[in-house]
PDB file of C-alpha atoms in Angstrom:
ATOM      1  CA  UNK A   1     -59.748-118.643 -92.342  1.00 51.00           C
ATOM      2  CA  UNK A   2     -59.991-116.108 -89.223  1.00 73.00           C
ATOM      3  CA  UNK A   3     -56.931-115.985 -86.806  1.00 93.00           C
ATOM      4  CA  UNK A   4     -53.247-116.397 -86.492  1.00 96.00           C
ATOM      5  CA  UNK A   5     -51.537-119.692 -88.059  1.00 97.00           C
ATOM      6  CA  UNK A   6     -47.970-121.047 -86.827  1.00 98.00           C
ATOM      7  CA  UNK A   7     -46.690-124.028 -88.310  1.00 97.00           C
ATOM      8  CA  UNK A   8     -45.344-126.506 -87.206  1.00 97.00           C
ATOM      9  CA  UNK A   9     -47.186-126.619 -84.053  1.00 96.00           C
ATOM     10  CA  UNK A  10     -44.080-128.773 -82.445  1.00 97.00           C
ATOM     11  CA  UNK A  11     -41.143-129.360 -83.527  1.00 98.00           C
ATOM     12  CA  UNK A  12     -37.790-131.720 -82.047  1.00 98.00           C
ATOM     13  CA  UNK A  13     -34.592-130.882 -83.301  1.00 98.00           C
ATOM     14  CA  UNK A  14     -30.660-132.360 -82.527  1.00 98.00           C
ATOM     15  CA  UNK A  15     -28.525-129.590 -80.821  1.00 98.00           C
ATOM     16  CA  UNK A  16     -26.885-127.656 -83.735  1.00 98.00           C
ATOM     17  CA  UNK A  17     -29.197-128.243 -86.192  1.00 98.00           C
ATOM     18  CA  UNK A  18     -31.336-125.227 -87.808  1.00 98.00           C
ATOM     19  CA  UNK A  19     -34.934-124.740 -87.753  1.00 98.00           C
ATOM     20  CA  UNK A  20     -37.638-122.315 -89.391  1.00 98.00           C
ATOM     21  CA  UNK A  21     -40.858-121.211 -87.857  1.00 98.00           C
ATOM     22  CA  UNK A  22     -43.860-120.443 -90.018  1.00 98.00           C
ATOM     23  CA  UNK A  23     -46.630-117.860 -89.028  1.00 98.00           C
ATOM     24  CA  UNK A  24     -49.566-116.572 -90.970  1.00 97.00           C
ATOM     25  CA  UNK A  25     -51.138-113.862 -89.549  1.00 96.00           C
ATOM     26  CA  UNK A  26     -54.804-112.390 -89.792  1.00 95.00           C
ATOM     27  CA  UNK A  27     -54.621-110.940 -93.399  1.00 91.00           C
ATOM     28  CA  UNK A  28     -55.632-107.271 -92.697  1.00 89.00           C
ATOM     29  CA  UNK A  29     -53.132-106.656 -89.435  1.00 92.00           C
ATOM     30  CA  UNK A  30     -50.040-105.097 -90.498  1.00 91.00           C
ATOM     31  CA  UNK A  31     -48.227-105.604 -87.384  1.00 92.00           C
ATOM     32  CA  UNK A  32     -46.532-109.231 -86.281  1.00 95.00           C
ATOM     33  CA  UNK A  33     -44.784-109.648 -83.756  1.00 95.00           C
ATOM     34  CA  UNK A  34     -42.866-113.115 -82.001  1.00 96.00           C
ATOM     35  CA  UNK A  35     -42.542-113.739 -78.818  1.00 96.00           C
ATOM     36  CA  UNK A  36     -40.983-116.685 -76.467  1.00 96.00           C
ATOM     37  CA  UNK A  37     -42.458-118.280 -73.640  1.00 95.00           C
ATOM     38  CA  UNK A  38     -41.066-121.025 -71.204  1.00 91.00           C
ATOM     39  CA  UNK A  39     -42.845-123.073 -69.049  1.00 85.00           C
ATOM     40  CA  UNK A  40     -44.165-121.049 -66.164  1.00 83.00           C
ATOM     41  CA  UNK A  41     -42.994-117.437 -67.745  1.00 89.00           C
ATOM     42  CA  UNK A  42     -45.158-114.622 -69.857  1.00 92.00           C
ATOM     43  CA  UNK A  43     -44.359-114.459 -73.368  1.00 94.00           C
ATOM     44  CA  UNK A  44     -41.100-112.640 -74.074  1.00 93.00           C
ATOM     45  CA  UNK A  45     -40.716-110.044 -76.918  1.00 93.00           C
ATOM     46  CA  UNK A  46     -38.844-111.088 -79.210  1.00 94.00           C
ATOM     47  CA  UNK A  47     -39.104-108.950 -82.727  1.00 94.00           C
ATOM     48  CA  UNK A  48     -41.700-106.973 -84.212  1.00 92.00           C
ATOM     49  CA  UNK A  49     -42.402-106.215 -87.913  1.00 93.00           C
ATOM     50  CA  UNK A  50     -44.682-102.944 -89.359  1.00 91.00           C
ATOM     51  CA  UNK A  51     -45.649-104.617 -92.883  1.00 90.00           C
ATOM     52  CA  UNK A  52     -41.958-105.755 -94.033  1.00 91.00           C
ATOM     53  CA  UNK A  53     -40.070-103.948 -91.957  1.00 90.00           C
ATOM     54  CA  UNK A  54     -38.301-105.494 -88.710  1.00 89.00           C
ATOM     55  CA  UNK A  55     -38.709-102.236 -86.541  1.00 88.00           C
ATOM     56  CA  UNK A  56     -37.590-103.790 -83.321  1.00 85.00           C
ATOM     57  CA  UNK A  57     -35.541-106.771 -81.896  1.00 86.00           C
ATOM     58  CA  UNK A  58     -34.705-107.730 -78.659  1.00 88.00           C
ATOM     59  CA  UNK A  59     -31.584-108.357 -77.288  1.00 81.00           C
ATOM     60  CA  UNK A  60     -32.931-111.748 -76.160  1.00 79.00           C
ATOM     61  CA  UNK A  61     -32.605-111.990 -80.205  1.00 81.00           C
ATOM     62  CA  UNK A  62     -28.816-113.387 -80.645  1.00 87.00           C
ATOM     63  CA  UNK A  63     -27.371-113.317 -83.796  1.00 91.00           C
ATOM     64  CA  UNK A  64     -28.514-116.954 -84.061  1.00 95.00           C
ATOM     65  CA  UNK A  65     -31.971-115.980 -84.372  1.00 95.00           C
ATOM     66  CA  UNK A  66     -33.390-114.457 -87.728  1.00 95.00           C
ATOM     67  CA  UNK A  67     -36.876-113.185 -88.721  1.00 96.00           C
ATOM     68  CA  UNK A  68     -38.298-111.977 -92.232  1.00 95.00           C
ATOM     69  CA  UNK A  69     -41.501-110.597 -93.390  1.00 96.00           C
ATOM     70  CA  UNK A  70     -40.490-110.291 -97.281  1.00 90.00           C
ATOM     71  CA  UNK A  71     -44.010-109.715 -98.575  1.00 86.00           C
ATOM     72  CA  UNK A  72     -45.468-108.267 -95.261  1.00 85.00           C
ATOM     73  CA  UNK A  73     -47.889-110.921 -94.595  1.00 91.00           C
ATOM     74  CA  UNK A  74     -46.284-114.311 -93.675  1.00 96.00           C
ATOM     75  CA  UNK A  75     -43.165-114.202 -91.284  1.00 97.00           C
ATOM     76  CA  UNK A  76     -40.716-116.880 -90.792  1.00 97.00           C
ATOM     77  CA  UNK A  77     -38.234-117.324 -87.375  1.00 97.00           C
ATOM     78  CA  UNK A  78     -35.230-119.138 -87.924  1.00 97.00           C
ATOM     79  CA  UNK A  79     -32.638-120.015 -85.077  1.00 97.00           C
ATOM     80  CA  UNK A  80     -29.560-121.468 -86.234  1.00 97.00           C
ATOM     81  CA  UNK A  81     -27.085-123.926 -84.297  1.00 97.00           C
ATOM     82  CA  UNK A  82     -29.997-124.679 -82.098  1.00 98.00           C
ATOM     83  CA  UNK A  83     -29.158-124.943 -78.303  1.00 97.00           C
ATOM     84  CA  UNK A  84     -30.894-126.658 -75.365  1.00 96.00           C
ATOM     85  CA  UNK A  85     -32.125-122.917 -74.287  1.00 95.00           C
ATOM     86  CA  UNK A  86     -33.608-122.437 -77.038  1.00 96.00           C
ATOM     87  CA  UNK A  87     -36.186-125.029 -75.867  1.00 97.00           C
ATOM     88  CA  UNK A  88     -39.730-122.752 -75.791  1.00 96.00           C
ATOM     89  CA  UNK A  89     -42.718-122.082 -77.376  1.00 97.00           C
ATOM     90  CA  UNK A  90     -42.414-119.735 -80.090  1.00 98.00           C
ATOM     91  CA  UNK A  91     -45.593-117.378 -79.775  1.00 98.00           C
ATOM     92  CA  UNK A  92     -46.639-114.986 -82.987  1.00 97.00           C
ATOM     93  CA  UNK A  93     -48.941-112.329 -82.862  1.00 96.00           C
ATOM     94  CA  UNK A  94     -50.605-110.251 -85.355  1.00 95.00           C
ATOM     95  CA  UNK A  95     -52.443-106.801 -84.746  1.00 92.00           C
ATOM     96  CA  UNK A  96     -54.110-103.584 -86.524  1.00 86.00           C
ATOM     97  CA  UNK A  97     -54.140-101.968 -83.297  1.00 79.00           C
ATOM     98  CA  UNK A  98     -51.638-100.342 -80.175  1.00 76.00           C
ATOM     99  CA  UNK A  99     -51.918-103.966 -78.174  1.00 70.00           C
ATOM    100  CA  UNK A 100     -54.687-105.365 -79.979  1.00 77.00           C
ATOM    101  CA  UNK A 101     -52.837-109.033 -80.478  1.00 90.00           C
ATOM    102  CA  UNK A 102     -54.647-111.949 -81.743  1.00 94.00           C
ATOM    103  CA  UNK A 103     -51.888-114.462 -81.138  1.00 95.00           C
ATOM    104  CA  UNK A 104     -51.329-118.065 -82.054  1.00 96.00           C
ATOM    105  CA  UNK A 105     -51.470-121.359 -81.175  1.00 96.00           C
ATOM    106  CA  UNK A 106     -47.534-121.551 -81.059  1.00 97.00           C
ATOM    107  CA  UNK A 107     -44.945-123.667 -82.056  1.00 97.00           C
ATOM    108  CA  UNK A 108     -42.986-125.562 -79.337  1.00 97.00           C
ATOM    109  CA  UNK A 109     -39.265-126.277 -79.799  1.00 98.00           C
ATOM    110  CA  UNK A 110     -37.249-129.226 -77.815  1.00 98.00           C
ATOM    111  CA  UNK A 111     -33.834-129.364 -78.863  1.00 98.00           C
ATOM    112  CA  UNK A 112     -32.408-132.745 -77.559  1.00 97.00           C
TER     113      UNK A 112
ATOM    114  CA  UNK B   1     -36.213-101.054 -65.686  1.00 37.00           C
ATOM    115  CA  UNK B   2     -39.362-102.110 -66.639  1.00 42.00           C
ATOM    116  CA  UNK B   3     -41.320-104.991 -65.216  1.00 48.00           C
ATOM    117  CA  UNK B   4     -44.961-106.512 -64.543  1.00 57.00           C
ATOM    118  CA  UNK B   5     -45.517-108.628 -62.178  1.00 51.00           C
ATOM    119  CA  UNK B   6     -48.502-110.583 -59.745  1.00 44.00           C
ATOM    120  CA  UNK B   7     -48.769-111.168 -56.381  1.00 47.00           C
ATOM    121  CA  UNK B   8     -50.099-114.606 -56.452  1.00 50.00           C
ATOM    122  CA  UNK B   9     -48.719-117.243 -58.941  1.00 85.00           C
ATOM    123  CA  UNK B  10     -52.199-119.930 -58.240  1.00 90.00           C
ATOM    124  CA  UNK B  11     -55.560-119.080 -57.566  1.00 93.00           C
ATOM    125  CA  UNK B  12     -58.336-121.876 -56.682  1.00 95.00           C
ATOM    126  CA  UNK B  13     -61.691-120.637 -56.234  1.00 96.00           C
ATOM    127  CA  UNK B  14     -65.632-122.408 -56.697  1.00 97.00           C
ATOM    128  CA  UNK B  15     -67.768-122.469 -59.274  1.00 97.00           C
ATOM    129  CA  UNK B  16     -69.759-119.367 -59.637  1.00 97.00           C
ATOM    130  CA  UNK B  17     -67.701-117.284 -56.811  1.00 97.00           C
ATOM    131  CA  UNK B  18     -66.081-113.698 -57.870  1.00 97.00           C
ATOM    132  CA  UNK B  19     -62.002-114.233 -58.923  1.00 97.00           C
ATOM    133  CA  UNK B  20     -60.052-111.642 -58.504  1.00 96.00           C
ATOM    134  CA  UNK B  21     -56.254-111.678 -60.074  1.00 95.00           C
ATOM    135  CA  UNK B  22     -53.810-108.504 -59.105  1.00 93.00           C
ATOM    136  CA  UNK B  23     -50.777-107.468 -60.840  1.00 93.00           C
ATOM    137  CA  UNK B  24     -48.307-104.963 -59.912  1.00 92.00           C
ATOM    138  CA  UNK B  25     -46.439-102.973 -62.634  1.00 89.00           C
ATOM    139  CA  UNK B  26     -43.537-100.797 -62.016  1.00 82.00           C
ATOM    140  CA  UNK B  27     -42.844 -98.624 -65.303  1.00 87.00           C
ATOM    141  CA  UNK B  28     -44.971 -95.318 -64.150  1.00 88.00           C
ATOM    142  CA  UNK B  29     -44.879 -94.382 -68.361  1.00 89.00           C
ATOM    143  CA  UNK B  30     -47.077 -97.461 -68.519  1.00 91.00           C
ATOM    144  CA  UNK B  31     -50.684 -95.993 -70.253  1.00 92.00           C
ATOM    145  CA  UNK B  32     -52.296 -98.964 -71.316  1.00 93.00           C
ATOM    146  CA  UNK B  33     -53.044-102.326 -69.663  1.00 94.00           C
ATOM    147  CA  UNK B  34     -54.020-105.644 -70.923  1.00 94.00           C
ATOM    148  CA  UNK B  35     -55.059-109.209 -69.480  1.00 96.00           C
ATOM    149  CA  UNK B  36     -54.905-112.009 -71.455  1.00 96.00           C
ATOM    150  CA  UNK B  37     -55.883-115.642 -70.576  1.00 97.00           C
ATOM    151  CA  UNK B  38     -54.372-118.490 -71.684  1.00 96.00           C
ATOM    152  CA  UNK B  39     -55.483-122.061 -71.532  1.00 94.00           C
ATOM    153  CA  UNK B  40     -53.281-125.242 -72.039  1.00 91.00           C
ATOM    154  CA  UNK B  41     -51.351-125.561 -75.626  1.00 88.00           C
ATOM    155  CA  UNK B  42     -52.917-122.434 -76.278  1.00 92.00           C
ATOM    156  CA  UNK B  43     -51.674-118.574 -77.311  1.00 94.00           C
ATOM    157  CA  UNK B  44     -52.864-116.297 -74.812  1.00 95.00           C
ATOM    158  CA  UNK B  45     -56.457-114.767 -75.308  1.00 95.00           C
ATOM    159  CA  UNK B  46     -57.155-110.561 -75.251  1.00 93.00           C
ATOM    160  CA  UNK B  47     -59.464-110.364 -72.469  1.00 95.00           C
ATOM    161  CA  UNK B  48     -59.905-106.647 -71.850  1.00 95.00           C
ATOM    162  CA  UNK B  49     -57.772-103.609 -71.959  1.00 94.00           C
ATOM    163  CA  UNK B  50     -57.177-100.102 -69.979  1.00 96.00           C
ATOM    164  CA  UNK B  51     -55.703 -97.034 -70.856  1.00 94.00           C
ATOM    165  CA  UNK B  52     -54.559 -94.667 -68.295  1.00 94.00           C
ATOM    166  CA  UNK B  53     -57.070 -92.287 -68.311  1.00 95.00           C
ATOM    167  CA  UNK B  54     -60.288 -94.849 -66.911  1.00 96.00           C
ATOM    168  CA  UNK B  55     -59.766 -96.692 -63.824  1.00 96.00           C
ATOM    169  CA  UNK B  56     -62.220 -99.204 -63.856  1.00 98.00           C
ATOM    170  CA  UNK B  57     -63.093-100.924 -67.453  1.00 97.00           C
ATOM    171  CA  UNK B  58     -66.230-103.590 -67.779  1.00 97.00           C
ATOM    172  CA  UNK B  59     -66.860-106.371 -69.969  1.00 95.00           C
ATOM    173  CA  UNK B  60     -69.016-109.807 -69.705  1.00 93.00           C
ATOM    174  CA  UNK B  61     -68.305-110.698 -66.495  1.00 96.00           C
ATOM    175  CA  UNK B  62     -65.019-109.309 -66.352  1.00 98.00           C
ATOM    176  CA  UNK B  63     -63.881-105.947 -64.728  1.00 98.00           C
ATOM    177  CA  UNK B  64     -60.745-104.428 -64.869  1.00 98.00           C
ATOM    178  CA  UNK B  65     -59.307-101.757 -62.351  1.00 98.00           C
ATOM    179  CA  UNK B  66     -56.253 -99.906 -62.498  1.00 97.00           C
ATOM    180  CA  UNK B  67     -55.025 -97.429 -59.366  1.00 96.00           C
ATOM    181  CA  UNK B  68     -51.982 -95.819 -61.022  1.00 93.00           C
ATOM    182  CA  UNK B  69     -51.548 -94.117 -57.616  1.00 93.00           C
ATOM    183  CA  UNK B  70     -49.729 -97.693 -56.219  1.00 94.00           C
ATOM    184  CA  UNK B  71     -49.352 -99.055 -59.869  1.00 93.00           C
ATOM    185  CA  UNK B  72     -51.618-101.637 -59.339  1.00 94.00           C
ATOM    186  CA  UNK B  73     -54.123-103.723 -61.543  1.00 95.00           C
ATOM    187  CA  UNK B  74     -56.769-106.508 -61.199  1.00 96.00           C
ATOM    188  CA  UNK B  75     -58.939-108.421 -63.004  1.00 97.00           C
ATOM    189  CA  UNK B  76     -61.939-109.324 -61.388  1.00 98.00           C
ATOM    190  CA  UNK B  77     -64.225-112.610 -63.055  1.00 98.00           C
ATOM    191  CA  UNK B  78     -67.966-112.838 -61.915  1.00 97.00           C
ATOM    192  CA  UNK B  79     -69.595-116.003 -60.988  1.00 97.00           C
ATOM    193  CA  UNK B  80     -66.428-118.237 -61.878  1.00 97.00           C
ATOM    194  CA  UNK B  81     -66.828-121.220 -63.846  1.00 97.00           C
ATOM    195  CA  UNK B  82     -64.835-124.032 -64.943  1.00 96.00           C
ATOM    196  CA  UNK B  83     -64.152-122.558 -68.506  1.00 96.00           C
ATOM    197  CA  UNK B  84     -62.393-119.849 -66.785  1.00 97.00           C
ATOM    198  CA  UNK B  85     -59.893-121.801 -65.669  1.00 97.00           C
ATOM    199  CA  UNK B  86     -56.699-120.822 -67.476  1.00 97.00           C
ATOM    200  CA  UNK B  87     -53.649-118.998 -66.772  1.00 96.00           C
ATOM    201  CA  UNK B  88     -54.016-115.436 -66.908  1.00 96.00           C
ATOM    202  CA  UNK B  89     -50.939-112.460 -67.628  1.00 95.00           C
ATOM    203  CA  UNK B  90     -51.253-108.873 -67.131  1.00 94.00           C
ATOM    204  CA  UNK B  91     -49.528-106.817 -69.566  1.00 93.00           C
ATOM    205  CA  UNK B  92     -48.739-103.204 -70.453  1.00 92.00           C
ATOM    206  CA  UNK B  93     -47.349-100.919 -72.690  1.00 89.00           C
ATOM    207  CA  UNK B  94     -46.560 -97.382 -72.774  1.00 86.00           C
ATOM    208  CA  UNK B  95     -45.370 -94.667 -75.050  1.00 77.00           C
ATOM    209  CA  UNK B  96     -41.791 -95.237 -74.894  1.00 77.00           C
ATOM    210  CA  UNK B  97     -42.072 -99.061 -76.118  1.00 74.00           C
ATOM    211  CA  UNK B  98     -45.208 -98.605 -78.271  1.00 66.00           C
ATOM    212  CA  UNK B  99     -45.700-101.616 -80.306  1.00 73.00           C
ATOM    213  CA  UNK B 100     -44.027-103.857 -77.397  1.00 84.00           C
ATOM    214  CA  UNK B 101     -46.628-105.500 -75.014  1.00 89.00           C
ATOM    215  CA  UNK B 102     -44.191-106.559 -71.798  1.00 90.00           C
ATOM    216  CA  UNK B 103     -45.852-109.379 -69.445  1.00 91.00           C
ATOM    217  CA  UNK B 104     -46.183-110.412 -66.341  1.00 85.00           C
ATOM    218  CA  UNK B 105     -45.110-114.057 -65.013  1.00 78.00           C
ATOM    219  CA  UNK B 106     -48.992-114.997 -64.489  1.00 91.00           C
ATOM    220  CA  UNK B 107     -51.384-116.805 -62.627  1.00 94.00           C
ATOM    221  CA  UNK B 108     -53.086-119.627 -62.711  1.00 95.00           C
ATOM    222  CA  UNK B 109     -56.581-120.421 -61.987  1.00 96.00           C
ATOM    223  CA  UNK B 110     -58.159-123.455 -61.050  1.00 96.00           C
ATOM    224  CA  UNK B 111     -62.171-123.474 -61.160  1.00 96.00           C
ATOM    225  CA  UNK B 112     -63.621-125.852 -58.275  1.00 95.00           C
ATOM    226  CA  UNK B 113     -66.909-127.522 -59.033  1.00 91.00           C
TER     227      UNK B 113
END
């Protein structure tokens, strides 16, 4: 299957509780990257991984927020002690290529 | 610091009428430009890219020009239909921050029948 897969695409969570973010990107790119996007906003860099390694993270990245790439093909976000800012769509993005992003569909956190 | 932004936040034009979307970047190390379009529940969608070096990049129906002299971009969309409506980002990248696209806030277009 072509493209970019995040799972789940939505997800509702309790204030303080944890939650992981799945993405599966296109098999040959060895780039990923995750982004955040609020309602209204462009996507936000967030972290970007060359095969396994994490080569850059934002500062928007607290040290709530943790991403791995163990194998270099699926990546996982986690945010921990979830907080009502933290309420987004979680974008991923995959490329071969300087800019070249196929993203996802995205997976849209509420925390209530 | 760096930023990318557009002059208009909604666009409404008719069906099968030129668009054209503008975006103003500030980061002169900027050397290569992207649009993306995204549409509802969507991730954004690669549209067309420009490096530095052209100003003025065309694809199926879709132009893109760059003037670096005023740090400007636009994305022009011939004979405008209703599948092109969507909300659409600039974004650019540059040297410095190679493998980190930075966007714009967007705009969004509405396609009139």
């Amino acid at each position: 299957d072509t493209g970019v897969s995040q799972n789940p695409r939505h997800k509702i969570t309790k204030r303080g509780q944890n939650v992981t973010f799945r993405c599966d990107p296109i098999s040959e790119h060895n780039r990923l990257y995750w982004y955040r996007q609020t309602l209204g906003q462009g996507p936000e860099f967030l972290t970007y991984f060359q095969n396994e390694a994490q080569l850059e993270k934002s500062r928007l990245l607290s040290d709530r927020f943790s991403a791995e790439r163990p194998k270099g093909s699926f990546s996982t976000l986690e945010i921990q002690r979830t907080e009502q800012g933290d309420s987004a769509m979680y974008l991923c993005a995959s490329s071969i290529h300087r800019g070249g992003y196929t993203f996802g569909s995205g997976t849209r956190l509420t925390v209530v | 610091g760096e930023s990318v932004g557009l002059h208009l936040p909604t666009l409404s034009v008719q069906e099968g009428d030129n668009s054209i979307i503008n975006c103003a970047y500030s980061n002169s190390a900027s050397d290569y430009f992207i649009w993306y379009k995204q549409e509802s529940g969507k991730g954004p969608q690669f549209i067309i890219d420009i490096r530095s070096n052209m100003d003025k990049r065309q694809g199926q129906r879709v132009t893109v020009l760059l003037n670096k002299t005023v740090k400007h971009l636009s994305l022009q969309i011939a004979a405008t239909q209703p599948g092109d409506s969507a909300v659409y980002f600039c974004a650019e990248n540059s040297q410095t921050s190679y493998d980190k696209v930075i966007f714009g806030p967007g705009t969004s277009l509405s396609v009139i029948p």
